[in-house]
Amino acid sequence: MPRDVLVLGAGMAGLTAALSLLRRGHRVTLLEYQDRIGGRLLSLPLGDGMFSEAGGGHFRSNMPYVLGYVRHFGLPLLALNDGLPRYMVDGMTASAADLGNWPWPLDRAERNVTIAASLNRYLQRVGLDTDTVLDARWPEGDAIEGLSNVTLGDMIRRVGASDAFCKLLDAHGGGFTSGSPALAIIPDLAYHFGDQNLFRIQGGNERLPLAMADAIGRDRIFLGSPVAAIDQSGGRVHVTTRSGRLFSGDVVISTIPFSVMGDIQVTPGWSAAKARLFAEMEWDQTVKVVVKTRTPSWLAKNARGWPMAGGDRSWERAIDITGNEPGGHGSLFFYLNGANADAVLARPGPNRGQPVVDQFRTDMPDLIDEVLAVQDFAWGEQPWIKGSFGGPPMGGGWMLREWSKPEGRIHFAGDFTTLKTGWVEGAIESGLRAARQIDAAAPAEGRPRIRQEW
Ligand SMILES: Cc1cc2nc3c(=O)[nH]c(=O)nc-3n(C[C@H](O)[C@H](O)[C@H](O)COP(=O)(O)OP(=O)(O)OC[C@H]3O[C@@H](n4cnc5c(N)ncnc54)[C@H](O)[C@@H]3O)c2cc1C
């Protein structure tokens, strides 16, 4: 029996859920805060036909949903390089291309092998691996609490990792890595260290949500419609936008980030468990400083990819997404979190990202030939999310059960309702989960098929 479904948010999770339910004959309406589609897939034109990404920047081959959706919509791909970085930690520099000459006090077994290989070895020692942790059912039972009460660094130190290795891991994966709860960070590392095949969409990753919006029908999507109130006290659910427009449905899928849930009036009020979930989820405040260079000059210096450089410096990580994009210029961004992001935000004026680039060029003077343009994008400044990605804090294992449980006729989706937070794969997974709570046969797009013309 077809149902009237209101989907709140036209990012990847909302679009996935809407498309899936439409395929089953349900009537779907999407309400989107912004005047644009795509949420945290937000492409930035660099000129000369090149694009950078303020949000989701790349995908990997161990992401079957992303591959399926990209294939289904026939979007052209660019190939990117996996990271072959130069590190700068504790005032010392070394290249991942020159493993024998690392100056840090690494353990004997950590020498002469990549960081990925050592990390996988430590994960094996605690009974984990970079495949299993990407299963939507991982982890189960008692493992959830255990993994949410220990940081990744403490977990791998117990099975032999040195402090120097944990510092290198932070330089490669971002300053937050070893201090994060193991539960929240291990799937993230499984993407970074479990697959070396990277890609993005030519013309901008935003093309994927735009293609999905076309398939859904633009007339079903109301842009510039921030939801202000949800009332499920009667027979139907009523949703009111900030301008006072009223929509009604049998059921709602909310992909509104929990970081902005407090801006919405709900009747009856949220249960105590949902209110706690929204209040206690932790949201990063990532800033990206996006740079266009004359050429990808770092390639000649044996540094490249995701990341091209990493360290305990104010530039944290330099990420090269140039790959085989046509245009001839270099496309790079600095990916800043915590104190490094705060330092950019504290500066006045339009060029607040420039000191990050300057410091990088002082620390590694040979990697960038000429800077053609610099811009910054601060996720905490976006009123529709006020952050970049949300995840469970230490001791937050209980959140896993809570975020997948509907509240009355409101179902929840968004990458932050999975352990693949910060990844489009998680957004799609969550959209399908919410759609299947409403209709168990709701399908995904793009099952693998061999092209006949081969
Ligand atoms: C800095 C950064 C780097 C990233 N890098 C990668 C990467 O390399 N690879 C990768 O796969 N993923 C990456 N991601 C994650 C990826 O972008 C997300 O997983 C995905 O886009 C999330 O989709 P979503 O639908 O769950 O949430 P969102 O895209 O955030 O969608 C939520 C939507 O809800 C809307 N909304 C909010 N409030 C309201 C309201 N009151 N009423 C109506 N609508 C509302 C918002 O406007 C938004 O459109 C990155 C993200 C960031 C921020």
Coordinates of C-alpha atoms and ligand atoms in Angstrom, one line a residue:
M1 CA 0.0 0.0 0.0
P2 CA 1.6 3.3 -1.1
R3 CA 2.5 5.7 1.7
D4 CA 3.1 9.4 1.9
V5 CA 6.7 9.9 3.0
L6 CA 8.3 13.2 3.9
V7 CA 12.1 13.1 3.7
L8 CA 13.9 15.9 5.5
G9 CA 17.3 16.9 3.9
A10 CA 18.4 16.4 0.2
G11 CA 21.9 15.1 0.9
M12 CA 23.0 11.6 0.0
A13 CA 21.1 9.9 2.8
G14 CA 17.8 11.6 2.0
L15 CA 18.1 11.2 -1.8
T16 CA 18.9 7.5 -1.4
A17 CA 15.9 6.9 0.8
A18 CA 13.6 8.9 -1.4
L19 CA 14.7 7.2 -4.6
S20 CA 14.4 3.8 -3.1
L21 CA 10.9 4.4 -1.8
L22 CA 9.8 5.9 -5.1
R23 CA 11.0 2.8 -6.9
R24 CA 8.4 0.9 -4.7
G25 CA 5.6 3.3 -5.7
H26 CA 5.4 5.4 -2.5
R27 CA 4.7 9.1 -2.7
V28 CA 7.7 11.0 -1.6
T29 CA 8.4 14.7 -0.8
L30 CA 11.8 16.1 0.1
L31 CA 12.3 19.3 2.2
E32 CA 15.7 20.9 2.0
Y33 CA 17.1 23.7 4.1
Q34 CA 19.5 25.1 1.5
D35 CA 18.9 26.5 -2.0
R36 CA 21.0 23.6 -3.3
I37 CA 21.0 19.8 -3.4
G38 CA 23.8 17.6 -2.2
G39 CA 24.5 18.6 1.5
R40 CA 28.1 17.7 2.3
L41 CA 28.9 16.9 -1.3
L42 CA 29.8 20.4 -2.3
S43 CA 32.1 20.9 -5.3
L44 CA 34.2 24.1 -5.8
P45 CA 35.1 25.1 -9.3
L46 CA 38.9 26.0 -9.6
G47 CA 38.7 27.2 -13.2
D48 CA 40.3 25.6 -16.2
G49 CA 37.6 22.8 -15.9
M50 CA 39.0 21.6 -12.6
F51 CA 37.1 21.1 -9.3
S52 CA 38.0 20.8 -5.7
E53 CA 35.7 19.5 -2.9
A54 CA 34.6 21.4 0.3
G55 CA 33.1 18.2 1.7
G56 CA 33.4 14.6 0.5
G57 CA 36.6 14.5 -1.6
H58 CA 37.1 10.9 -2.7
F59 CA 35.8 7.4 -2.7
R60 CA 37.6 4.0 -2.6
S61 CA 37.0 0.7 -4.2
N62 CA 35.9 -0.9 -0.9
M63 CA 32.7 1.2 -1.0
P64 CA 30.2 -1.0 -2.9
Y65 CA 27.2 1.3 -2.6
V66 CA 29.1 4.3 -3.9
L67 CA 30.4 2.3 -6.8
G68 CA 26.9 1.0 -7.6
Y69 CA 25.3 4.4 -7.6
V70 CA 28.1 6.0 -9.6
R71 CA 27.8 3.2 -12.1
H72 CA 24.0 3.4 -12.3
F73 CA 24.1 7.1 -13.2
G74 CA 27.0 6.6 -15.7
L75 CA 29.2 9.4 -14.1
P76 CA 32.8 9.7 -15.4
L77 CA 35.5 9.0 -12.9
L78 CA 38.9 10.5 -12.2
A79 CA 41.6 8.2 -10.7
L80 CA 43.5 9.6 -7.7
N81 CA 46.7 8.6 -6.0
D82 CA 46.8 6.9 -2.6
G83 CA 49.0 8.7 -0.2
L84 CA 52.8 8.6 -0.5
P85 CA 53.4 11.4 2.0
R86 CA 56.3 13.3 3.4
Y87 CA 55.9 13.4 7.2
M88 CA 57.0 16.1 9.7
V89 CA 56.8 15.0 13.3
D90 CA 58.7 16.2 16.4
G91 CA 60.7 18.5 14.1
M92 CA 62.0 15.6 12.0
T93 CA 61.1 14.9 8.4
A94 CA 61.0 11.7 6.3
S95 CA 59.3 10.3 3.3
A96 CA 57.0 7.3 3.0
A97 CA 58.9 6.5 -0.2
D98 CA 62.1 6.0 1.9
L99 CA 61.1 3.7 4.7
G100 CA 64.6 2.7 5.8
N101 CA 65.5 6.3 6.8
W102 CA 62.8 7.1 9.2
P103 CA 64.3 9.1 12.1
W104 CA 61.6 8.2 14.7
P105 CA 62.1 5.6 17.5
L106 CA 59.8 3.1 15.8
D107 CA 59.7 -0.5 17.0
R108 CA 61.9 -2.9 15.0
A109 CA 58.8 -4.5 13.5
E110 CA 57.4 -1.1 12.5
R111 CA 60.5 -0.3 10.4
N112 CA 60.7 -0.9 6.6
V113 CA 57.0 -1.6 6.3
T114 CA 54.2 0.9 5.5
I115 CA 52.0 2.4 8.2
A116 CA 49.0 0.6 6.6
A117 CA 50.8 -2.8 7.0
S118 CA 51.7 -2.1 10.7
L119 CA 48.2 -1.0 11.5
N120 CA 46.6 -4.0 9.9
R121 CA 49.0 -6.2 11.9
Y122 CA 47.9 -4.5 15.2
L123 CA 44.2 -4.8 14.2
Q124 CA 44.7 -8.5 13.6
R125 CA 46.2 -8.9 17.1
V126 CA 43.1 -7.5 18.7
G127 CA 40.9 -9.7 16.5
L128 CA 39.9 -7.2 13.9
D129 CA 40.6 -6.6 10.2
T130 CA 39.9 -3.9 7.6
D131 CA 37.1 -5.9 5.9
T132 CA 34.9 -7.1 8.7
V133 CA 34.6 -3.7 10.4
L134 CA 32.9 -2.4 7.2
D135 CA 30.0 -4.8 7.5
A136 CA 26.8 -2.9 8.6
R137 CA 26.3 -5.4 11.4
W138 CA 29.8 -4.8 13.0
P139 CA 30.3 -4.8 15.9
E140 CA 27.8 -7.0 17.8
G141 CA 27.0 -7.7 21.4
D142 CA 29.6 -7.0 24.1
A143 CA 32.2 -5.8 21.6
I144 CA 30.3 -2.5 21.2
E145 CA 30.8 -1.3 24.8
G146 CA 34.4 -2.6 24.9
L147 CA 35.4 -0.7 21.7
S148 CA 33.7 2.5 22.8
N149 CA 35.6 2.7 26.0
V150 CA 39.1 2.6 24.7
T151 CA 41.0 5.0 22.3
L152 CA 42.5 3.5 19.2
G153 CA 46.0 4.5 20.5
D154 CA 45.6 2.7 23.8
M155 CA 44.2 -0.3 22.1
I156 CA 47.1 -0.8 19.7
R157 CA 49.8 0.2 22.3
R158 CA 48.5 -2.8 24.4
V159 CA 49.5 -5.1 21.5
G160 CA 52.9 -3.6 20.8
A161 CA 52.5 -0.3 18.9
S162 CA 55.1 2.3 19.8
D163 CA 54.3 6.0 20.7
A164 CA 56.2 7.0 17.6
F165 CA 54.0 4.8 15.5
C166 CA 50.8 6.4 17.0
K167 CA 52.3 9.8 16.1
L168 CA 52.9 8.7 12.5
L169 CA 49.4 7.4 12.4
D170 CA 48.1 10.8 13.4
A171 CA 50.3 12.5 10.8
H172 CA 48.8 10.3 8.1
G173 CA 45.2 10.1 9.2
G174 CA 44.6 13.4 10.9
G175 CA 45.5 14.7 14.4
F176 CA 42.4 13.1 16.0
T177 CA 43.2 9.5 14.9
S178 CA 44.9 7.8 17.8
G179 CA 42.9 9.7 20.5
S180 CA 39.5 8.8 19.0
P181 CA 37.4 6.0 20.5
A182 CA 38.3 2.7 18.7
L183 CA 34.6 2.2 17.8
A184 CA 34.4 5.5 16.0
I185 CA 37.7 5.5 14.2
I186 CA 38.3 1.9 13.1
P187 CA 35.9 1.9 10.1
D188 CA 37.5 5.2 9.0
L189 CA 40.9 3.6 9.1
A190 CA 39.6 0.6 7.1
Y191 CA 38.8 3.0 4.3
H192 CA 42.1 4.8 4.5
F193 CA 44.3 1.7 4.9
G194 CA 42.2 -1.2 3.5
D195 CA 42.1 -0.1 -0.1
Q196 CA 44.5 1.8 -2.4
N197 CA 42.2 2.5 -5.3
L198 CA 40.9 6.1 -5.0
F199 CA 38.5 8.0 -7.3
R200 CA 36.3 11.0 -7.6
I201 CA 33.7 12.2 -10.1
Q202 CA 34.9 14.3 -13.0
G203 CA 33.2 17.7 -12.9
G204 CA 32.6 17.4 -9.1
N205 CA 31.3 14.8 -6.7
E206 CA 28.2 16.9 -6.4
R207 CA 27.1 15.4 -9.7
L208 CA 26.0 12.2 -7.9
P209 CA 23.4 13.9 -5.7
L210 CA 22.3 16.1 -8.7
A211 CA 21.8 13.0 -10.9
M212 CA 19.8 11.4 -8.1
A213 CA 17.6 14.5 -7.7
D214 CA 16.9 14.4 -11.5
A215 CA 15.9 10.7 -11.2
I216 CA 13.6 11.5 -8.2
G217 CA 12.0 14.5 -10.1
R218 CA 12.9 18.1 -9.1
D219 CA 9.2 18.9 -8.5
R220 CA 9.3 16.5 -5.5
I221 CA 12.1 18.5 -3.9
F222 CA 11.4 21.8 -2.1
L223 CA 14.6 23.8 -1.8
G224 CA 15.0 26.8 0.6
S225 CA 12.6 25.0 3.0
P226 CA 14.2 24.6 6.5
V227 CA 12.0 22.4 8.7
A228 CA 11.1 24.4 11.8
A229 CA 8.5 22.0 13.5
I230 CA 7.4 18.4 13.4
D231 CA 4.1 17.4 15.0
Q232 CA 3.2 13.7 15.2
S233 CA 0.5 14.0 17.9
G234 CA -2.4 13.4 15.5
G235 CA -3.1 10.7 12.9
R236 CA -0.6 12.0 10.4
V237 CA 2.8 13.7 10.8
H238 CA 2.7 17.5 10.1
V239 CA 5.9 19.3 9.2
T240 CA 6.1 23.1 9.1
T241 CA 8.9 25.0 7.3
R242 CA 10.4 28.2 8.6
S243 CA 8.2 30.2 6.2
G244 CA 5.1 28.6 7.6
R245 CA 4.3 26.1 4.8
L246 CA 2.7 22.9 6.1
F247 CA 3.4 19.4 4.7
S248 CA 1.7 16.2 5.9
G249 CA 2.7 12.5 5.5
D250 CA 2.2 9.1 7.0
V251 CA 5.8 8.8 7.9
V252 CA 9.0 10.9 8.1
I253 CA 12.7 10.2 7.3
S254 CA 14.8 12.8 9.0
T255 CA 18.4 13.2 7.8
I256 CA 18.8 16.5 9.6
P257 CA 22.2 16.5 11.3
F258 CA 21.8 15.9 15.1
S259 CA 24.0 19.0 15.6
V260 CA 21.1 21.2 14.4
M261 CA 18.2 19.1 15.8
G262 CA 17.8 21.5 18.7
D263 CA 16.6 24.2 16.3
I264 CA 13.5 22.1 15.5
Q265 CA 10.3 22.1 17.7
V266 CA 8.9 18.6 18.1
T267 CA 5.5 17.5 19.4
P268 CA 5.3 15.4 21.5
G269 CA 8.8 16.2 22.7
W270 CA 11.7 13.8 22.0
S271 CA 12.1 10.8 24.3
A272 CA 14.9 11.2 26.9
A273 CA 17.1 8.7 25.0
K274 CA 16.8 10.7 21.7
A275 CA 17.4 14.0 23.4
R276 CA 20.6 12.6 24.9
L277 CA 21.7 11.2 21.5
F278 CA 21.3 14.6 19.9
A279 CA 23.0 16.4 22.7
E280 CA 26.0 14.1 23.3
M281 CA 27.1 13.2 19.7
E282 CA 30.4 14.9 19.0
W283 CA 30.8 17.0 15.9
D284 CA 34.1 17.9 14.4
Q285 CA 34.7 21.5 13.1
T286 CA 36.8 20.8 10.1
V287 CA 38.2 23.6 8.0
K288 CA 39.5 23.0 4.5
V289 CA 42.0 25.4 2.9
V290 CA 41.7 24.7 -0.8
V291 CA 44.7 25.5 -3.1
K292 CA 45.2 25.6 -6.8
T293 CA 48.9 25.4 -7.9
R294 CA 50.6 26.0 -11.2
T295 CA 51.4 22.3 -11.6
P296 CA 51.3 19.2 -9.4
S297 CA 55.0 19.8 -8.8
W298 CA 55.1 17.5 -5.7
L299 CA 55.0 14.4 -8.0
A300 CA 58.6 15.0 -9.1
K301 CA 59.6 14.9 -5.4
N302 CA 58.1 11.5 -4.7
A303 CA 55.2 12.9 -2.6
R304 CA 51.5 12.6 -3.7
G305 CA 48.0 11.6 -3.0
W306 CA 45.8 11.2 0.1
P307 CA 47.7 12.6 2.0
M308 CA 50.7 14.1 0.2
A309 CA 52.1 15.4 3.5
G310 CA 51.2 15.0 7.1
G311 CA 52.5 16.1 10.5
D312 CA 52.1 17.8 13.9
R313 CA 52.3 21.2 12.2
S314 CA 49.6 23.9 11.8
W315 CA 48.9 22.6 8.2
E316 CA 48.1 19.1 9.6
R317 CA 47.6 17.3 6.3
A318 CA 48.1 18.3 2.7
I319 CA 45.9 16.3 0.4
D320 CA 46.5 16.1 -3.3
I321 CA 43.4 15.2 -5.3
T322 CA 44.8 16.1 -8.7
G323 CA 45.1 12.5 -10.0
N324 CA 44.5 12.4 -13.7
E325 CA 42.1 15.4 -13.8
P326 CA 42.6 17.3 -17.0
G327 CA 43.6 21.0 -16.7
G328 CA 47.3 20.7 -15.9
H329 CA 47.2 22.5 -12.5
G330 CA 47.7 21.0 -9.1
S331 CA 44.7 20.6 -6.8
L332 CA 45.4 20.4 -3.1
F333 CA 43.7 21.0 0.2
F334 CA 44.8 21.3 3.8
Y335 CA 42.5 19.3 6.0
L336 CA 42.4 20.9 9.4
N337 CA 40.8 19.8 12.7
G338 CA 40.8 20.8 16.3
A339 CA 43.3 23.5 17.2
N340 CA 44.5 23.9 13.6
A341 CA 41.0 24.6 12.4
D342 CA 40.4 27.0 15.4
A343 CA 43.5 29.0 14.4
V344 CA 42.1 29.7 10.9
L345 CA 38.7 30.7 12.3
A346 CA 40.3 33.1 14.8
R347 CA 41.9 35.1 12.0
P348 CA 40.0 38.0 10.6
G349 CA 39.6 38.8 6.9
P350 CA 39.1 36.9 3.6
N351 CA 42.6 35.4 3.5
R352 CA 42.6 33.6 6.8
G353 CA 43.8 30.3 5.2
Q354 CA 46.9 31.9 3.7
P355 CA 49.1 31.5 6.8
V356 CA 48.5 27.7 6.6
V357 CA 49.9 27.6 3.0
D358 CA 52.8 29.9 4.0
Q359 CA 53.8 27.6 6.9
F360 CA 53.6 24.6 4.7
R361 CA 55.9 26.2 2.1
T362 CA 58.4 27.1 4.9
D363 CA 58.4 23.6 6.3
M364 CA 58.5 21.8 2.9
P365 CA 59.8 24.5 0.5
D366 CA 60.3 22.2 -2.5
L367 CA 56.8 20.7 -2.9
I368 CA 54.7 23.5 -4.3
D369 CA 55.8 25.5 -7.4
E370 CA 53.4 28.4 -7.4
V371 CA 50.1 29.1 -5.7
L372 CA 47.5 30.4 -8.0
A373 CA 44.5 30.6 -5.7
V374 CA 43.6 29.9 -2.0
Q375 CA 40.1 29.7 -0.4
D376 CA 38.8 28.3 2.8
F377 CA 35.7 26.5 3.8
A378 CA 34.7 26.2 7.5
W379 CA 32.1 23.5 8.2
G380 CA 31.2 24.9 11.7
E381 CA 30.0 28.1 10.0
Q382 CA 27.3 26.4 7.9
P383 CA 24.0 27.0 9.8
W384 CA 22.4 23.8 8.4
I385 CA 25.0 21.5 10.1
K386 CA 27.3 23.6 12.4
G387 CA 30.0 21.0 12.0
S388 CA 31.6 18.4 9.7
F389 CA 30.9 14.9 10.9
G390 CA 29.3 13.5 14.1
G391 CA 30.2 10.4 15.9
P392 CA 29.9 8.6 19.3
P393 CA 32.2 10.0 22.1
M394 CA 34.1 7.8 24.5
G395 CA 31.5 5.5 26.1
G396 CA 29.0 6.2 23.3
G397 CA 28.4 2.6 22.3
W398 CA 24.8 2.9 23.3
M399 CA 24.2 5.3 20.4
L400 CA 24.3 2.5 17.8
R401 CA 21.0 1.0 19.0
E402 CA 19.4 4.4 19.5
W403 CA 20.1 6.1 16.2
S404 CA 18.6 3.2 14.2
K405 CA 15.4 3.1 16.3
P406 CA 12.5 5.2 14.9
E407 CA 10.7 7.6 17.3
G408 CA 7.0 7.1 16.6
R409 CA 6.7 7.7 12.8
I410 CA 10.0 9.5 12.5
H411 CA 12.9 7.4 11.1
F412 CA 16.5 8.6 11.2
A413 CA 19.3 8.5 8.5
G414 CA 22.5 10.3 7.7
D415 CA 26.1 9.1 7.8
F416 CA 26.2 10.0 11.5
T417 CA 23.6 7.2 12.1
T418 CA 26.2 4.6 11.1
L419 CA 29.8 3.9 12.1
K420 CA 30.8 5.0 8.6
T421 CA 30.4 8.6 9.6
G422 CA 32.2 11.0 7.4
W423 CA 31.7 8.7 4.4
V424 CA 29.1 8.7 1.6
E425 CA 29.0 4.9 1.9
G426 CA 27.5 5.4 5.4
A427 CA 25.0 8.0 4.1
I428 CA 23.7 5.6 1.5
E429 CA 23.7 2.7 3.9
S430 CA 21.6 4.7 6.4
G431 CA 19.2 5.9 3.7
L432 CA 18.5 2.3 2.7
R433 CA 18.1 1.3 6.3
A434 CA 15.5 4.0 6.9
A435 CA 13.7 3.2 3.6
R436 CA 13.6 -0.5 4.5
Q437 CA 12.1 0.2 7.9
I438 CA 9.2 1.6 6.0
D439 CA 9.2 -0.9 3.1
A440 CA 11.4 -4.0 3.6
A441 CA 11.7 -4.4 -0.2
A442 CA 13.1 -0.9 -0.9
P443 CA 16.0 -1.4 -3.4
A444 CA 19.5 0.0 -3.8
E445 CA 20.6 1.2 -7.3
G446 CA 23.3 -0.2 -9.5
R447 CA 23.9 -3.9 -8.9
P448 CA 27.2 -4.9 -10.6
R449 CA 26.8 -5.9 -14.2
I450 CA 29.2 -6.7 -17.0
R451 CA 28.9 -4.4 -20.0
Q452 CA 28.0 -6.4 -23.1
E453 CA 30.1 -4.4 -25.5
W454 CA 33.3 -5.7 -24.0
Ligands
LIG1 C1 35.2 18.0 5.2 C2 34.6 16.8 4.8 C3 35.3 15.8 4.1 C4 34.7 14.6 3.7 N1 35.4 13.7 3.0 C5 34.8 12.6 2.5 C6 35.4 11.7 1.6 O1 36.6 11.9 1.2 N2 34.8 10.6 1.1 C7 33.5 10.3 1.5 O2 32.9 9.3 1.1 N3 32.8 11.2 2.3 C8 33.4 12.3 2.8 N4 32.8 13.2 3.6 C9 31.4 12.8 4.1 C10 30.3 12.9 3.1 O3 30.3 14.2 2.6 C11 29.0 12.7 3.9 O4 29.1 11.3 4.3 C12 27.7 12.7 3.1 O5 27.7 13.8 2.1 C13 26.6 12.9 4.1 O6 25.3 12.8 3.5 P1 24.0 12.9 4.5 O7 22.9 12.9 3.6 O8 24.2 11.9 5.5 O9 24.2 14.3 5.2 P2 24.2 15.8 4.6 O10 24.9 15.8 3.3 O11 24.8 16.7 5.7 O12 22.7 16.1 4.4 C14 21.8 16.7 5.3 C15 20.9 17.6 4.7 O13 20.0 18.1 5.6 C16 19.7 19.4 5.3 N5 19.1 20.1 6.5 C17 19.7 20.5 7.7 N6 18.8 21.0 8.5 C18 17.6 21.0 7.8 C19 16.3 21.4 8.2 N7 16.0 22.0 9.3 N8 15.3 21.2 7.3 C20 15.6 20.6 6.1 N9 16.8 20.2 5.7 C21 17.8 20.4 6.6 C22 21.1 20.0 5.0 O14 21.0 21.2 4.3 C23 21.7 18.9 4.1 O15 21.4 19.1 2.8 C24 33.3 14.4 4.0 C25 32.6 15.4 4.7 C26 33.2 16.5 5.1 C27 32.4 17.6 5.8

